[in-house]
Tab-separated table of C-alpha atoms in Angstrom:
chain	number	residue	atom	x	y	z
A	1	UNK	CA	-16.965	-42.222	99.424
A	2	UNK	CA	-14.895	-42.220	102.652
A	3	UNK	CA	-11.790	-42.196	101.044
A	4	UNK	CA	-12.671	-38.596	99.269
A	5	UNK	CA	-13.311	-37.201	102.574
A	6	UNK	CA	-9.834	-38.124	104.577
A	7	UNK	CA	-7.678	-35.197	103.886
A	8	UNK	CA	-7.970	-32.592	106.764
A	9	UNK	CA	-9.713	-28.905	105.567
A	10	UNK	CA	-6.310	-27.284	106.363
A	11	UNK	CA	-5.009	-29.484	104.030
A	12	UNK	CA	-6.978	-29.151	101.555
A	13	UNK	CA	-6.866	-25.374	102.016
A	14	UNK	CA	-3.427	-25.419	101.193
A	15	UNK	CA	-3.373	-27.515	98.429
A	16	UNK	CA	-6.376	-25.358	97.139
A	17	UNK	CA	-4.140	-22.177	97.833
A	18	UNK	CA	-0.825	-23.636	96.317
A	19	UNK	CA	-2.838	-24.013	93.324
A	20	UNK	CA	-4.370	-21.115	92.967
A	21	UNK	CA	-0.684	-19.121	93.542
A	22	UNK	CA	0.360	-20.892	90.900
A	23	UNK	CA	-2.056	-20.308	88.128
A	24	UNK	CA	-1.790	-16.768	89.171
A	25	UNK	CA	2.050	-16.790	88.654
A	26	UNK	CA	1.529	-18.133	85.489
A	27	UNK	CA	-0.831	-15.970	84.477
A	28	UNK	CA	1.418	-13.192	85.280
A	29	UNK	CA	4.064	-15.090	82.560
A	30	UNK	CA	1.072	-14.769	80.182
A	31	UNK	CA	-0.055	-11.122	80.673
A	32	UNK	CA	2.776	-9.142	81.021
A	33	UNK	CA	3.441	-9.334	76.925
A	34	UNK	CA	-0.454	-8.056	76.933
A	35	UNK	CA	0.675	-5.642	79.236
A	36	UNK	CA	3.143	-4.060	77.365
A	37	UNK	CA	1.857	-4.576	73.581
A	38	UNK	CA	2.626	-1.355	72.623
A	39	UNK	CA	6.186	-0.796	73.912
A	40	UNK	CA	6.758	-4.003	72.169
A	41	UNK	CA	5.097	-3.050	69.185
A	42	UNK	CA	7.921	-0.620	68.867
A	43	UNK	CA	10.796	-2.566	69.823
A	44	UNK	CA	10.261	-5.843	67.833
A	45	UNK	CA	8.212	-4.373	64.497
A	46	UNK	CA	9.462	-1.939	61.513
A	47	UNK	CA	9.481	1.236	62.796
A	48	UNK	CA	7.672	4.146	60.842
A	49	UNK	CA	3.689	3.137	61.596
A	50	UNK	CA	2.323	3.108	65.099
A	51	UNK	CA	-0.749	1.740	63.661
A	52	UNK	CA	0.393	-1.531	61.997
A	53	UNK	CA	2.765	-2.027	64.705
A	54	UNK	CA	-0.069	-2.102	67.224
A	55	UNK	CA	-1.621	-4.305	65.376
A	56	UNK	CA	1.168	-6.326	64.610
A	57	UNK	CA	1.984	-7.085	68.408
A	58	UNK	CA	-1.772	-7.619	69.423
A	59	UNK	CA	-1.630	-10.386	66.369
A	60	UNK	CA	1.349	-11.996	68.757
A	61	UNK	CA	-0.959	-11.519	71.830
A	62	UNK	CA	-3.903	-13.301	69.741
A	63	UNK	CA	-1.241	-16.907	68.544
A	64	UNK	CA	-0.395	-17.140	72.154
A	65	UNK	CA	-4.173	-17.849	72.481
A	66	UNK	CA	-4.772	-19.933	69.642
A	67	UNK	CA	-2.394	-22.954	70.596
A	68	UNK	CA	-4.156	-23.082	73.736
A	69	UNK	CA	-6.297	-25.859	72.343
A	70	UNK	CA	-3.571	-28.044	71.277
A	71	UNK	CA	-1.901	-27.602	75.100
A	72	UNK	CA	-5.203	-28.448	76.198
A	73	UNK	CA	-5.109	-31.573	74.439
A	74	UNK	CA	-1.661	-32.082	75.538
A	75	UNK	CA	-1.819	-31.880	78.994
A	76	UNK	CA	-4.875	-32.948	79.278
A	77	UNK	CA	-3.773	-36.268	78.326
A	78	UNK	CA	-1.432	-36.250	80.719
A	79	UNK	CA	-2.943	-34.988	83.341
A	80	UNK	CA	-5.607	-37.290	83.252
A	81	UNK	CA	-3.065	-40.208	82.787
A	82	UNK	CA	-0.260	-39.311	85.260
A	83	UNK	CA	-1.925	-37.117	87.336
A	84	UNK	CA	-2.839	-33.379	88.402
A	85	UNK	CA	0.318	-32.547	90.217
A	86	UNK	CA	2.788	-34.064	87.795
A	87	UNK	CA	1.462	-32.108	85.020
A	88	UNK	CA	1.410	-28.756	87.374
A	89	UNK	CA	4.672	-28.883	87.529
A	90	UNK	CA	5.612	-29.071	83.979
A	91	UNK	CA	3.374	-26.329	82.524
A	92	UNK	CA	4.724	-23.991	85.091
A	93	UNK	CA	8.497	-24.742	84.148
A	94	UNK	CA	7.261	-24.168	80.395
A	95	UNK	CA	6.006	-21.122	80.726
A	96	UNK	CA	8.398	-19.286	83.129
A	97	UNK	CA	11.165	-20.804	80.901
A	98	UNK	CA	9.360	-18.884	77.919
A	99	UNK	CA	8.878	-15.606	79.781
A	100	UNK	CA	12.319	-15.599	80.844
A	101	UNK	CA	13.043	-15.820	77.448
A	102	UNK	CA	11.167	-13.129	76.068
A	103	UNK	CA	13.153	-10.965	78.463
A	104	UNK	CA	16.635	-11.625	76.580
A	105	UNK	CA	15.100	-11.453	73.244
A	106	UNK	CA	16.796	-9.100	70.324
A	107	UNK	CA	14.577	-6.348	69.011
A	108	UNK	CA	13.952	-5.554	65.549
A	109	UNK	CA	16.481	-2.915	65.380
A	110	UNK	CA	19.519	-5.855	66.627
A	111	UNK	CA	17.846	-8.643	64.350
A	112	UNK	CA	15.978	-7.491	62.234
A	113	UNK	CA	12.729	-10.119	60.977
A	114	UNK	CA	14.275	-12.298	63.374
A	115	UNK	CA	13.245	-10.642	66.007
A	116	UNK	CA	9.675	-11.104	65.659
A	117	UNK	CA	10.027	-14.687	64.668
A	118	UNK	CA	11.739	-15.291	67.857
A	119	UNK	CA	9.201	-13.603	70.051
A	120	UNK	CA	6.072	-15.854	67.636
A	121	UNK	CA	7.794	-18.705	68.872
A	122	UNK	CA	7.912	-18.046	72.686
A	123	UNK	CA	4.752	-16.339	72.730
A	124	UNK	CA	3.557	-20.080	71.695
A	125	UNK	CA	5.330	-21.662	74.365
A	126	UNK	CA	3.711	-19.414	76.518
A	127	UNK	CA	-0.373	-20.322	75.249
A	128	UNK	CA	0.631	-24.031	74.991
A	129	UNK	CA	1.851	-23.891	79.071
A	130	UNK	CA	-1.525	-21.976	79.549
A	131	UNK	CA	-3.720	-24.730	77.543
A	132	UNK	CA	-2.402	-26.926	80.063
A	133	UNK	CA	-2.588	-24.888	83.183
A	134	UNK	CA	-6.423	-23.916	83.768
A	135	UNK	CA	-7.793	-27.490	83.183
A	136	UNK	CA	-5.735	-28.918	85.485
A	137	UNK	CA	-6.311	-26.157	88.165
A	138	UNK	CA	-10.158	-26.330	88.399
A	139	UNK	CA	-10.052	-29.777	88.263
A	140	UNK	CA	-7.578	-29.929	91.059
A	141	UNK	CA	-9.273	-27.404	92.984
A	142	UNK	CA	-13.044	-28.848	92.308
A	143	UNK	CA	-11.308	-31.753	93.406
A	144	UNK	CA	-9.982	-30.605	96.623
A	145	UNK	CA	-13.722	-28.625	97.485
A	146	UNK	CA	-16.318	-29.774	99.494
A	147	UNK	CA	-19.825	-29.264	96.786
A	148	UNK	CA	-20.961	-26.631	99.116
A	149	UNK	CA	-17.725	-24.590	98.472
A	150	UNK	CA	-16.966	-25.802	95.078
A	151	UNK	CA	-18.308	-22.613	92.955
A	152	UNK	CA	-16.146	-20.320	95.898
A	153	UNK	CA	-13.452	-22.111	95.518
A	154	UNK	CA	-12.678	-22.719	91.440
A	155	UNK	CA	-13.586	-19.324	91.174
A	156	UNK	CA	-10.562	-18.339	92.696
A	157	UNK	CA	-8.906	-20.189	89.388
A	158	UNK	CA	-10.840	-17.990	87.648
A	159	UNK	CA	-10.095	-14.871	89.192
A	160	UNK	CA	-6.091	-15.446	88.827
A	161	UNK	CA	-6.255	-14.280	85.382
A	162	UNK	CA	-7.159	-10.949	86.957
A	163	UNK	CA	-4.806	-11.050	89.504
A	164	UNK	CA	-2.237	-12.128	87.432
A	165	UNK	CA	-2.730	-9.378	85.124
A	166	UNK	CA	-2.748	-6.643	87.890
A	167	UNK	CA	0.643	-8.363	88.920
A	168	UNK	CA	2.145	-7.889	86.139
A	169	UNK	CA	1.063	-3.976	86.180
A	170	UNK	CA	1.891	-3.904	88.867
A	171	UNK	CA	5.846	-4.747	88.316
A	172	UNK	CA	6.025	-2.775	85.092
A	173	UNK	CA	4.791	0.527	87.211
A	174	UNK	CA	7.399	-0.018	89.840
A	175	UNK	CA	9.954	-0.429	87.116
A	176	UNK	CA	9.107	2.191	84.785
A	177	UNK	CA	9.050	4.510	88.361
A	178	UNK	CA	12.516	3.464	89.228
A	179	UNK	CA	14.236	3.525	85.453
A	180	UNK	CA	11.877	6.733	84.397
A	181	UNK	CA	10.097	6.593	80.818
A	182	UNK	CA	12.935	6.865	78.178
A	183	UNK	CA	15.130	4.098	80.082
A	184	UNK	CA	12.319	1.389	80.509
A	185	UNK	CA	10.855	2.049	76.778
A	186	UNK	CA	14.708	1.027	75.818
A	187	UNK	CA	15.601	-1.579	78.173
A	188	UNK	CA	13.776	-1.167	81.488
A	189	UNK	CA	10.847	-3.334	79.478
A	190	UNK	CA	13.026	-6.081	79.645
A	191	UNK	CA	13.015	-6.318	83.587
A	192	UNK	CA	10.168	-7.695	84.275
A	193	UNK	CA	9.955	-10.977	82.274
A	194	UNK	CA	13.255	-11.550	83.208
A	195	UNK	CA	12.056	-11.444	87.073
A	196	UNK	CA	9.828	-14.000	86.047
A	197	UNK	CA	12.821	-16.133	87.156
A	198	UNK	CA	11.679	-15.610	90.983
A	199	UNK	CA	8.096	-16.555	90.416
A	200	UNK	CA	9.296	-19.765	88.628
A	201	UNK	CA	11.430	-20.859	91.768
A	202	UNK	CA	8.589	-20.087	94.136
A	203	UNK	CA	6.067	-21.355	91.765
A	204	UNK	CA	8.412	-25.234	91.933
A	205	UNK	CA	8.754	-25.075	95.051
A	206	UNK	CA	5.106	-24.750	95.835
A	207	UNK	CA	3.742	-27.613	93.445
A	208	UNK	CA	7.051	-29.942	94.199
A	209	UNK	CA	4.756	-29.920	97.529
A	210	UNK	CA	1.565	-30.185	96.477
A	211	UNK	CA	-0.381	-33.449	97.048
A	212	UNK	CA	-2.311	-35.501	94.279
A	213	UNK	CA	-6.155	-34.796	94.027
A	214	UNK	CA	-8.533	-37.208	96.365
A	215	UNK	CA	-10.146	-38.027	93.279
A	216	UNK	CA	-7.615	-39.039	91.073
A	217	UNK	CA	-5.734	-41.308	93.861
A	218	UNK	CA	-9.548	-42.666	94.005
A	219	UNK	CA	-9.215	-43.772	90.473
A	220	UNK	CA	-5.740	-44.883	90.913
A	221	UNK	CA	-6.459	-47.230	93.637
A	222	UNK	CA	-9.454	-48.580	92.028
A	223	UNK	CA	-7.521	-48.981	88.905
A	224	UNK	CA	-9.565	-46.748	86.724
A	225	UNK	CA	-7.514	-44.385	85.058
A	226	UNK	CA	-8.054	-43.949	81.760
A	227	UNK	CA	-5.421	-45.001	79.760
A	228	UNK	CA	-6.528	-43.476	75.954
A	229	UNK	CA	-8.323	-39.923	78.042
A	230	UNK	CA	-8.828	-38.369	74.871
A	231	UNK	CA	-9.962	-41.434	72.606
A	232	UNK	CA	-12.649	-41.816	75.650
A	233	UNK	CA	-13.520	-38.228	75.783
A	234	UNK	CA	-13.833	-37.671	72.184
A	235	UNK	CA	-15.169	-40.865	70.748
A	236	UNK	CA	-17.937	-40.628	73.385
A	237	UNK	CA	-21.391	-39.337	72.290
A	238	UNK	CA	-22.850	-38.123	75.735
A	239	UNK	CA	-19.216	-36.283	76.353
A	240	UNK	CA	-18.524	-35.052	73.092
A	241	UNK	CA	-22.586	-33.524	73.624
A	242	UNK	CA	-20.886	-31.692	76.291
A	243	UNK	CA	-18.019	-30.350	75.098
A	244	UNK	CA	-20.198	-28.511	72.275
A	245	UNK	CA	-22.581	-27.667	75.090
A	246	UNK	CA	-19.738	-26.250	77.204
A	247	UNK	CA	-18.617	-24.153	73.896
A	248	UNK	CA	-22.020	-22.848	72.655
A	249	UNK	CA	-23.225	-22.055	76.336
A	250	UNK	CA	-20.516	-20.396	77.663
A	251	UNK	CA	-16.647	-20.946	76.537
A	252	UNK	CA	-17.118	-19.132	73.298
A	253	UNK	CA	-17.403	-15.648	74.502
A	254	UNK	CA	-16.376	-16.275	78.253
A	255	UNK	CA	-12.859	-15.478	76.939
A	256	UNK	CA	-14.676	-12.529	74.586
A	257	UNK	CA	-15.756	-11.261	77.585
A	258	UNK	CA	-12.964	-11.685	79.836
A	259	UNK	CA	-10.982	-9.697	77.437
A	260	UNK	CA	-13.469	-6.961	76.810
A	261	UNK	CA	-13.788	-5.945	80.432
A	262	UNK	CA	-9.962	-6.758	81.867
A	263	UNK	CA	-7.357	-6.413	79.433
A	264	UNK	CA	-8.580	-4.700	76.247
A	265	UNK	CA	-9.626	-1.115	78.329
A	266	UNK	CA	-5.874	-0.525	78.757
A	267	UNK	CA	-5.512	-0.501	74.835
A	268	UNK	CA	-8.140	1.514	74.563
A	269	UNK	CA	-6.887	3.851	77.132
A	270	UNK	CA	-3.348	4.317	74.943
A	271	UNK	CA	-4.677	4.254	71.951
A	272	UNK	CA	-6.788	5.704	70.679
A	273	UNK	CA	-7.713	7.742	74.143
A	274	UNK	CA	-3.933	9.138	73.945
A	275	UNK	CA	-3.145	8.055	77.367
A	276	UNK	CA	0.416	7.327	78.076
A	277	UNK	CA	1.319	3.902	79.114
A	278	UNK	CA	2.049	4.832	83.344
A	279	UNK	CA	-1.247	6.713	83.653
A	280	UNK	CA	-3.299	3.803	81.773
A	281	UNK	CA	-1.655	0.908	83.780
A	282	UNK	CA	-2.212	2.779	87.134
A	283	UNK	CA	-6.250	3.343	86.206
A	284	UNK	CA	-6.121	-0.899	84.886
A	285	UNK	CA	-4.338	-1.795	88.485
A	286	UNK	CA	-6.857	0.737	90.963
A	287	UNK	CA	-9.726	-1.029	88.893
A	288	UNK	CA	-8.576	-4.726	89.209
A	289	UNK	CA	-7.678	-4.392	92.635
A	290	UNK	CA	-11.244	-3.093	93.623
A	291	UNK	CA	-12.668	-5.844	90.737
A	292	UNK	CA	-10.450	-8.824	92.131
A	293	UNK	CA	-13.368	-9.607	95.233
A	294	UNK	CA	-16.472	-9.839	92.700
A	295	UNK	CA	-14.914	-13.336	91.576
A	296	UNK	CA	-15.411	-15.456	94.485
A	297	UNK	CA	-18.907	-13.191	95.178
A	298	UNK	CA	-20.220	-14.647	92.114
A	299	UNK	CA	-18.783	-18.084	92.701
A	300	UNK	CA	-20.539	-17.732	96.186
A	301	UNK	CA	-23.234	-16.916	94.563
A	302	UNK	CA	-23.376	-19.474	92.338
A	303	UNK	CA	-23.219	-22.424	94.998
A	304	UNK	CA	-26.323	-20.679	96.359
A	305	UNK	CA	-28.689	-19.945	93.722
A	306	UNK	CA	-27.171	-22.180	90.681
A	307	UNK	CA	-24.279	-21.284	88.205
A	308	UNK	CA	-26.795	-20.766	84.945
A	309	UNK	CA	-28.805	-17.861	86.351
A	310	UNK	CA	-25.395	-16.474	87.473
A	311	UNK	CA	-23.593	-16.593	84.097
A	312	UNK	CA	-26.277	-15.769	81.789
A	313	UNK	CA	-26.953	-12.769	84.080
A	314	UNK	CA	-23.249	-11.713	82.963
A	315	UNK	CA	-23.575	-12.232	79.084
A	316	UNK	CA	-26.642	-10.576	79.050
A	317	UNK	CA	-25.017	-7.585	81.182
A	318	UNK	CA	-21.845	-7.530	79.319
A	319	UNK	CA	-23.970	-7.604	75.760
A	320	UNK	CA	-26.229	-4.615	76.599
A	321	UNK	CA	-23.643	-2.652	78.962
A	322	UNK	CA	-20.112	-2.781	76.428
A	323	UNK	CA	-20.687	-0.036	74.266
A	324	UNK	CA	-22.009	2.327	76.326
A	325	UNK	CA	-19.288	1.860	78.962
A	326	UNK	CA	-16.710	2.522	76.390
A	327	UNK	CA	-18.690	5.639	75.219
A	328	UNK	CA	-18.843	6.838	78.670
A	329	UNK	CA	-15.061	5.741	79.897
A	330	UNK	CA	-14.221	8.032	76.407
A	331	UNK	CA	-15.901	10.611	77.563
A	332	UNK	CA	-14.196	10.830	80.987
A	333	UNK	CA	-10.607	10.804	79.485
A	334	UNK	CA	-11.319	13.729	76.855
A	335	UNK	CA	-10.343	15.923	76.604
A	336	UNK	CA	-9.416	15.718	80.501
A	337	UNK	CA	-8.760	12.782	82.440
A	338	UNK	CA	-11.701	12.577	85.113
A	339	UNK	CA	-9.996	9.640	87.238
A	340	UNK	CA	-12.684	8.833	89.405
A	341	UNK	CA	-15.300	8.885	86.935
A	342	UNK	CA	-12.930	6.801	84.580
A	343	UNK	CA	-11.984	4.354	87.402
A	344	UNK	CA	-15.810	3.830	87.982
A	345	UNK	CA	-16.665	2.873	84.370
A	346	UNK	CA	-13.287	0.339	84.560
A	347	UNK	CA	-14.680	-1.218	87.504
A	348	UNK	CA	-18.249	-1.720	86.187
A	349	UNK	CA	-16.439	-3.378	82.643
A	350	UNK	CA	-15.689	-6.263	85.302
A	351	UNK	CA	-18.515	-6.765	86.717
A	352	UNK	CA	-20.445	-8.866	83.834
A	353	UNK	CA	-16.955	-10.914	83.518
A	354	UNK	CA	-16.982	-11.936	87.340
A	355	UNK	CA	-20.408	-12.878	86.465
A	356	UNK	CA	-19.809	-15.372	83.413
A	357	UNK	CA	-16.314	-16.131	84.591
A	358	UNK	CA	-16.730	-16.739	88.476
A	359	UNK	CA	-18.892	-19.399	88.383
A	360	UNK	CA	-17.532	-20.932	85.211
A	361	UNK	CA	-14.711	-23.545	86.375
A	362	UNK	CA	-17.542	-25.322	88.616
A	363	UNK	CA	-20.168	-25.593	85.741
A	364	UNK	CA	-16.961	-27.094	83.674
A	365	UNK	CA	-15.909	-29.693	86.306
A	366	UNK	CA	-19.279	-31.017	86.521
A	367	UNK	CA	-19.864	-31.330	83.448
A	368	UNK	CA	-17.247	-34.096	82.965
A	369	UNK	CA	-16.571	-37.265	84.938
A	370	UNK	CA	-13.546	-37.434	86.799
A	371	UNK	CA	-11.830	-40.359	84.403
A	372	UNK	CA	-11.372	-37.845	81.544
A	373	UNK	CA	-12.210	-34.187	83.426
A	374	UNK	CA	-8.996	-32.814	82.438
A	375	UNK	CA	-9.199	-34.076	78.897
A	376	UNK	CA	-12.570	-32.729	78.503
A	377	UNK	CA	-12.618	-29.500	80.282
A	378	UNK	CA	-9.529	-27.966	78.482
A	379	UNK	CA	-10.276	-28.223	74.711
A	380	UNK	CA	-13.951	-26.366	74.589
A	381	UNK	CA	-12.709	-23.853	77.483
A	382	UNK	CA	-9.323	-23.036	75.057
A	383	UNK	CA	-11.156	-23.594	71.702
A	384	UNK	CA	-13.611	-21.072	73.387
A	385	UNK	CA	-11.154	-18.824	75.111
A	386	UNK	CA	-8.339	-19.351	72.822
A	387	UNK	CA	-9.783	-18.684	69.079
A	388	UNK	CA	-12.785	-16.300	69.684
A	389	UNK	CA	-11.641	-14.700	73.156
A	390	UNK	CA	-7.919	-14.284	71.817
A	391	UNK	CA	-8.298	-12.367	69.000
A	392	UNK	CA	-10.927	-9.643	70.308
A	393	UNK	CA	-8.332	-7.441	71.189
A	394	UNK	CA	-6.971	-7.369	67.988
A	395	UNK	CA	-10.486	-7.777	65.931
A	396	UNK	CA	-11.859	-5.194	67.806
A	397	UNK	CA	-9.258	-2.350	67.112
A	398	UNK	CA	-8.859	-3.472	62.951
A	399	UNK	CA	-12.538	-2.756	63.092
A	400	UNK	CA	-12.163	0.609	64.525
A	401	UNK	CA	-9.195	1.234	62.754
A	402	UNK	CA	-10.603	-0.153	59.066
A	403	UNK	CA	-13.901	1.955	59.838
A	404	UNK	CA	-11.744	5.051	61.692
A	405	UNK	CA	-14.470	4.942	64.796
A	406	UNK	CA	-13.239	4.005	68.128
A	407	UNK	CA	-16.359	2.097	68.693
A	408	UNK	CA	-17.173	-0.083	66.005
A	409	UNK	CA	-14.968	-2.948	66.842
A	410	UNK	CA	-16.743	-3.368	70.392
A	411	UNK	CA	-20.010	-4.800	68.419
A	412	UNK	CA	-18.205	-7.907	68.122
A	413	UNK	CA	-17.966	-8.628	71.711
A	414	UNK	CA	-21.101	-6.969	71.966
A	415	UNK	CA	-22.632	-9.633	69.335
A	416	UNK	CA	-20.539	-12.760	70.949
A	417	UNK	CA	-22.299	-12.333	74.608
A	418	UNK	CA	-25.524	-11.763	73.522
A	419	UNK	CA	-25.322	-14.801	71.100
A	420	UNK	CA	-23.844	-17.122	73.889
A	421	UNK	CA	-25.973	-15.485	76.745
A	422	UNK	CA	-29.360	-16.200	74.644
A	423	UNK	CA	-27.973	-20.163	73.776
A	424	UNK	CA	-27.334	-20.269	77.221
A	425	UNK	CA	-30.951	-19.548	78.203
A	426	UNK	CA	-31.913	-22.202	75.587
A	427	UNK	CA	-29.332	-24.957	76.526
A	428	UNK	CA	-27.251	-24.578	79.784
A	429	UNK	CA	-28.062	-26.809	82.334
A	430	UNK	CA	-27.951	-26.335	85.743
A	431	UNK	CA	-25.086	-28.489	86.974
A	432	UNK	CA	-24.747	-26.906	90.799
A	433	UNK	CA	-26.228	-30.460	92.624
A	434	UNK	CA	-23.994	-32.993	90.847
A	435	UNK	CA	-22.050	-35.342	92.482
A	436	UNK	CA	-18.585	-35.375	90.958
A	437	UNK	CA	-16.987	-38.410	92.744
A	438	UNK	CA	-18.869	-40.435	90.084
């Protein structure tokens, strides 16, 4: 047990810090196509209906989602093989290479249908790198935490999906400000996932330096690592159990969720609320920024009063507090935008997901033993995440638009966090006291 406990705090801050810069780096990679769905709609889809190409680009945001699973299985093979840092460094390379990418693409008008194919296939790139990513980093940092800590600290994984996001508003604004709206809906667009290029040497740089996890130099030395991860993982009854306990109790509408309160409220905001892309991003960033600090309260809060009370608490909020949010965040854009009032409602959409999503790496980690952890974690979170939390965006507004209400889509998140938060009551253990050395 000793040899666990040898690395200085400072250094494990750092190495807890490095990691968390990362994910949020790459997470930027990830969001900034989410970001600017409908510009892209219009620069990579027939032109002629705003509608289908909406739709069409938010179909693109949804397959980056769906391979996540098969990174997950991946890299989690790997990473459970080779190592946590190794594996780092690879997913980052993959995915800035892929935004990048993106950046220099042809539109529609250049390339016709090749256009779209092109930007499929590095949209792919981009969920595969991601499948990999998040396993690795709460392991890593769970790794890296003393159990006191460890619900604070992996919640800071979870809160660089937020942070990434509001990065990547956060560039398109200052673009768009500096090119004005006709140049950046032409070319300005392409800016910032070509800056990506800056992140990606910052992002090497920090994980060329990052040490292996405590853990997984435990296993090392003892000769332990698994060398078939995901034949162990999978063709074991007590962790198969929970990987579908993992999926039913939480994973299947964390990502639901996530995207109901963080990303999908900018959609909403352009369309159908009519607001224009600089005026929607600026209410997303002000709301982000003020949600970013509820992450690591409810990972706090989780190492003090247990993560199921904490998450269930946030699927049962998000289930009975959705629609009317939306109703009310409607009502406070038309016909005039009240900003305050509208900024208010944004914030309050994020406080169920810091709920279910702050305190969700640590009940992952200890779940799973540290011989397959990386395996195990990745394919219910991106199964979860991936298939039912990647396509809400685009489920939700075909629902609207199929049933011309503005509202009718949100019953399927609605639906998908009451149905998890109520197995959850039923099933979720509490996993806060575990000892995952063993």
């Amino acid at each position: 047990m000793q040899a666990l406990s040898t690395p200085a705090a400072g250094s494990n801050l750092r190495a807890i810090a490095a990691a968390v810069a990362g994910t949020v780096f790459e997470w930027f990679d990830f969001f900034l196509y989410g970001s600017l769905a409908v510009v892209l709609g219009r620069q990579f889809f027939p032109p002629g209906h705003e509608t289908a190409a909406l739709l069409s680009a938010l179909a693109v945001f949804g397959a980056g989602w769906v391979v996540r699973p098969l990174g997950a299985l991946i890299f989690g093979r790997l990473g459970d093989r080779v190592g946590r840092r190794r594996t780092f460094l690879i997913t980052i390379v993959l995915m800035g290479t892929a935004t990048i990418g993106i950046g220099a693409l042809p539109t529609y008008a250049m390339a016709g249908v090749l256009a779209p194919v092109l930007l499929v296939s590095l949209r792919l790139l981009q969920g595969i790198a991601v499948g990999g990513e998040f396993a690795g980093a709460a392991t890593y940092v769970a790794e890296h935490s003393q159990p006191s800590r460890r619900g604070l600290n992996t919640s800071l994984v979870m809160g660089t999906g937020t942070l990434g996001l509001l990065l990547a508003l956060g560039t398109i604004s200052l673009c768009r400000h500096a090119l004005g709206e006709d140049a950046f809906a032409q070319w300005g667009w392409r800016l910032p996932f070509l800056a990506s290029v800056l992140l990606l040497g910052l992002s090497v740089y920090m994980r060329l330096h990052l040490a292996e996890s405590p853990a997984f130099e435990k296993l090392q030395r003892e000769g332990k690592v698994a060398t078939s991860p995901l034949k162990e993982a999978f063709g074991n009854r007590d962790h198969l159990k929970a990987m579908l306990l993992a999926l039913a109790t939480m994973t299947a509408a964390q990502g639901v969720v996530w995207n109901a309160g963080q990303y999908f409220p900018l959609v909403f905001l352009q369309s159908p609320l009519g607001l224009d892309v600089g005026t929607a991003g600026e209410l997303m960033m002000c709301a982000l920024l003020l949600a970013a600090p509820l992450f690591p309260l409810a990972g706090w809060l989780s190492d003090r009063i247990g993560r199921r009370p904490v998450i269930i608490t946030g699927f049962l909020l998000a289930g009975t507090t959705l629609l009317p949010a939306f109703k009310l965040l409607a009502a406070h854009v038309r016909p005039e935008l009240s900003f305050g009032a509208a900024l208010a409602v944004l914030w309050w959409l994020s406080v169920p997901v810091a709920l279910v999503c702050g305190p969700a790496s640590a009940y992952l980690v200890e779940l799973f033993p540290t011989r397959i952890r990386y395996s195990a974690i990745g394919l219910p979170y991106h199964l979860g995440n991936g298939w039912f939390g990647g396509f809400m965006p685009l489920a939700t507004a075909a629902l609207s638009a199929h049933y011309h209400s503005d509202f009718v889509g949100l019953f399927y998140p609605t639906a998908m966090a009451l149905l998890c938060g109520l197995l959850a009551l039923w099933l979720m253990p509490e996993t806060r006291l575990r000892d995952i050395t063993q």
